[in-house]
Amino acid sequence: FPEGLIPAGNDSWYILQRGSFAVRRMDAFGKITTVNTTGTALSHPWHGAMSPSGELYFCNKSSNLLVKMNNAGVVSTVSGFTLKDPMAVTFGSDGFGYLANRGTDGGQVIKFKDDAVVKTYGVPMPTCVSVDAAGRVLIGTNSSGYLYMMDKDGNISKIAGEGNTKGAKGDGVPGDLLDKSTIGMVNGIWCAKDGAVYFCDVTALSVRKLTPDSEGDYSKGRLETICSGFYPSDIVVSEDCSKIFVTSATTHTIRLIEII
C-alpha cells in the first residue's frame, strides 16, 4: 500500500507505505531500501513533503500526528497541532507549510511556519494540498465534488467541479469549468512547473490535468484525463514535466507516465 511519494533530491524519492508502516527510499536506478526509523512510531504514514530545512514531514494518519524525519531516520512529533485524520502536508517557496486536516470541525487547511500554527481555514474534508508558482494553494477534498484554491490573502474559492463526485459532466467545457465539470474524490495533487495542476481522481480511477487560462485563472482553464483504469494515490511531476509518477496503494505499485 504505497501512499505518499516525495522527491528527495538527486532523482531519489521517499515512499510512504501506509500498509506496512514504513518509510522507504528509491534511488535514480529504482533500487529501493527501507529506512530504519526510530523515535515516534509510524502509524499509517500518508502524504508528505520535504521542508525548507531538509527534513521529511508527513502525516501519521491513524495516530493523528504531524511528524518529521531527519536524515538519520529519527522521527519526531511536531507539537502544537491538534489533528484528526491528517492527510497531507506541503510547503511553499516562502517557507510556509500547509496541512490538510480532514477530520476536525468538518475539515481544515492549517497554515504554519517553524512548526507553529499561523492560521486555520475551513475546507470540507481536505485530502491533499500543493502550492503553485504564484503562491496559491490548490486543495483536493474527500467528498465535496470540487477543487479549491486559496489565494495569497487566504481567500478560498471553488475552481472546478459540480458538487457531485459521481456527476456526469466529466472534463467539462474548456474555459468554464466551475459547475460544468465533475471532480471526484481527490487523493493527491501536484502543481507542476508547466503551470498545470495534476491530480488523482479516485472516483474516476484517473489521473487528470487542470491547465489555467492565459491569465492564470483555473476556473476558466481546461481539464484533461491523462489516463484511467487504476486507483491513484499520490502524484509527482518531474521538473521538465515529461514524467508523471503515481503511487497506487490498492495495486501496490508505483507507475510512470511519460509525456511524448
XYZ file of C-alpha atoms in Angstrom:
260
model
C 0.000 0.000 0.000
C 2.371 2.787 -1.141
C 0.578 6.043 -0.410
C 2.868 9.105 -0.414
C 5.655 9.837 -2.895
C 8.084 12.684 -2.163
C 11.058 13.910 -4.239
C 14.176 13.807 -2.026
C 16.761 15.324 -4.396
C 19.281 13.740 -6.776
C 16.499 11.834 -8.556
C 15.670 9.917 -5.381
C 12.328 9.513 -3.661
C 10.764 8.773 -0.322
C 7.860 6.323 -0.394
C 5.380 6.275 2.485
C 3.790 2.859 2.858
C 0.573 3.005 4.811
C 0.056 -0.756 4.915
C 3.438 -1.820 6.282
C 4.041 1.306 8.402
C 7.279 2.023 6.548
C 9.322 4.817 5.001
C 11.342 3.623 2.031
C 13.874 5.253 -0.261
C 14.135 4.761 -4.030
C 17.229 5.920 -5.900
C 17.554 7.078 -9.514
C 18.076 3.483 -10.668
C 14.934 2.158 -8.980
C 16.746 0.468 -6.104
C 14.528 0.545 -3.005
C 15.696 0.380 0.593
C 13.732 0.588 3.837
C 14.642 3.420 6.212
C 15.408 2.183 9.712
C 13.289 4.712 11.588
C 13.481 5.410 15.311
C 11.602 7.735 17.644
C 7.886 8.320 17.081
C 6.243 5.114 15.869
C 4.854 5.061 12.344
C 1.095 4.621 12.132
C -0.356 4.638 8.629
C 2.079 7.192 7.169
C 0.196 9.061 4.455
C 1.362 12.007 2.315
C 4.340 14.266 2.983
C 6.832 16.835 1.703
C 10.409 17.952 2.178
C 10.679 21.064 4.342
C 12.971 24.023 3.611
C 15.259 22.681 6.356
C 15.619 19.352 4.538
C 13.516 17.200 6.859
C 10.756 14.910 5.644
C 7.388 15.985 7.063
C 4.468 13.600 6.765
C 1.090 12.760 8.236
C 0.965 9.864 10.676
C -2.709 9.414 9.900
C -4.078 6.900 12.384
C -2.183 8.403 15.334
C -3.471 11.878 14.336
C 0.014 13.383 14.258
C 2.179 15.511 12.025
C 5.712 14.144 12.238
C 9.117 14.903 10.742
C 12.108 12.677 9.986
C 15.731 13.796 9.803
C 18.485 12.334 7.634
C 19.322 9.781 10.350
C 15.799 8.328 10.250
C 14.781 9.805 13.613
C 11.052 10.555 13.578
C 9.688 13.176 15.976
C 6.228 14.577 16.620
C 5.565 18.167 15.581
C 3.895 19.547 18.700
C 1.254 22.251 18.818
C -1.155 20.602 16.370
C -4.483 19.049 17.386
C -5.415 16.817 14.471
C -7.900 14.221 13.330
C -7.202 12.305 10.110
C -4.306 14.465 8.863
C -3.873 13.567 5.202
C -1.184 15.670 3.534
C 1.354 18.427 4.040
C 3.230 20.693 1.639
C 5.492 23.761 1.696
C 5.516 26.918 -0.384
C 8.643 28.669 -1.622
C 8.197 31.225 1.184
C 8.661 28.507 3.831
C 5.056 28.363 4.972
C 3.589 24.900 5.393
C 0.024 23.796 4.647
C -1.584 20.781 6.266
C -4.780 19.043 5.141
C -6.576 18.026 8.351
C -9.608 16.088 7.152
C -11.491 15.240 10.331
C -11.553 18.309 12.614
C -14.585 20.644 12.503
C -15.654 19.369 9.099
C -12.182 19.835 7.643
C -9.316 22.308 7.858
C -6.281 23.531 5.991
C -3.729 24.652 8.562
C -1.089 27.207 7.615
C 2.069 27.006 9.736
C 5.592 28.338 9.962
C 8.514 26.991 12.017
C 6.180 24.297 13.426
C 3.747 26.887 14.822
C 0.169 27.302 13.598
C -0.354 30.618 11.798
C -3.995 30.299 10.765
C -6.680 27.671 10.205
C -9.073 27.708 7.244
C -12.290 25.745 6.884
C -12.343 23.436 3.843
C -14.670 20.405 3.631
C -12.674 17.208 4.266
C -9.401 18.189 2.546
C -7.199 15.309 1.451
C -4.282 16.916 -0.422
C -2.556 20.260 -0.936
C 0.005 21.770 -3.305
C 1.346 25.297 -3.843
C 1.691 26.799 -7.324
C 4.322 29.247 -8.577
C 2.105 32.213 -7.655
C 1.869 31.052 -4.035
C -1.710 29.852 -4.339
C -2.694 26.644 -2.533
C -4.590 24.038 -4.542
C -6.769 21.746 -2.432
C -8.415 18.409 -3.177
C -11.156 17.004 -0.974
C -12.783 13.755 0.001
C -16.411 14.289 -0.969
C -17.192 17.922 -1.842
C -17.106 17.399 -5.589
C -14.902 20.471 -6.071
C -11.283 21.535 -6.395
C -10.494 24.568 -4.216
C -7.899 27.306 -4.380
C -6.660 29.516 -1.557
C -5.074 32.758 -2.754
C -2.195 34.538 -1.037
C -4.660 36.588 1.042
C -6.285 33.435 2.407
C -9.468 33.666 0.330
C -10.799 30.237 -0.624
C -12.797 29.628 -3.791
C -14.073 26.711 -5.851
C -12.334 26.419 -9.204
C -13.751 23.228 -10.774
C -16.435 20.626 -10.139
C -20.194 20.449 -9.799
C -20.547 19.444 -6.141
C -21.258 15.815 -7.030
C -18.320 13.392 -7.020
C -20.267 10.951 -9.212
C -21.612 13.513 -11.656
C -21.676 13.058 -15.417
C -20.042 16.257 -16.685
C -16.535 14.783 -16.851
C -13.805 17.131 -18.075
C -16.488 19.676 -18.935
C -16.188 22.665 -21.208
C -12.791 24.390 -21.593
C -12.993 27.984 -20.432
C -15.839 27.447 -17.981
C -15.201 24.627 -15.507
C -16.997 25.572 -12.302
C -20.312 23.687 -12.072
C -19.685 22.406 -15.600
C -17.164 19.658 -14.851
C -17.035 16.720 -12.450
C -14.426 16.299 -9.713
C -14.414 13.044 -7.760
C -12.585 12.191 -4.544
C -9.116 13.690 -4.966
C -6.326 11.806 -3.219
C -3.170 13.546 -4.446
C -2.363 16.834 -6.180
C 0.748 18.442 -7.692
C 1.416 21.922 -9.086
C 3.872 21.367 -11.931
C 6.471 23.658 -13.489
C 4.376 23.986 -16.660
C 1.726 25.848 -14.652
C -0.763 22.969 -14.721
C -2.180 21.065 -11.766
C -2.115 17.261 -11.903
C -4.314 15.266 -9.529
C -5.531 11.782 -8.634
C -9.284 11.349 -9.074
C -10.082 8.192 -7.112
C -13.778 8.188 -8.029
C -12.953 8.190 -11.743
C -9.878 5.947 -11.242
C -7.993 8.530 -13.279
C -5.051 10.898 -13.355
C -6.230 14.321 -14.516
C -4.691 17.654 -15.509
C -6.038 21.164 -14.964
C -4.433 23.906 -17.078
C -5.337 27.532 -16.222
C -6.146 30.112 -18.879
C -3.605 32.686 -20.061
C -4.438 34.903 -17.065
C -3.795 32.076 -14.577
C -7.494 31.513 -13.839
C -8.042 27.824 -13.128
C -11.840 28.031 -13.333
C -11.515 29.282 -16.930
C -8.936 26.695 -17.894
C -9.104 23.193 -19.306
C -9.478 19.754 -17.730
C -7.999 16.634 -19.314
C -7.977 12.996 -18.293
C -4.412 11.699 -18.726
C -5.004 8.021 -18.009
C -7.541 5.768 -16.300
C -8.135 2.275 -15.023
C -6.351 2.108 -11.663
C -6.574 3.580 -8.166
C -4.196 6.578 -7.967
C -2.925 7.549 -4.507
C -0.333 10.310 -4.895
C 1.274 12.112 -7.798
C 4.567 13.880 -8.583
C 5.539 15.546 -11.884
C 9.185 15.858 -12.916
C 10.862 19.253 -13.224
C 10.738 19.138 -17.031
C 7.121 17.870 -16.938
C 7.975 14.877 -19.126
C 7.310 12.255 -16.451
C 4.432 11.706 -14.037
C 4.961 9.330 -11.100
C 1.849 7.893 -9.459
C 1.541 5.628 -6.436
C -1.317 3.142 -6.406
C -1.977 1.842 -2.917
C -4.545 -0.791 -3.827
C -2.425 -2.321 -6.611
C 0.811 -1.993 -4.571
C 2.666 -0.255 -7.394
C 4.336 2.950 -8.470
C 3.536 3.840 -12.072
C 5.364 6.067 -14.537
C 3.520 8.050 -17.203
C 5.812 9.503 -19.857
C 4.702 12.509 -21.932
C 5.894 12.017 -25.517
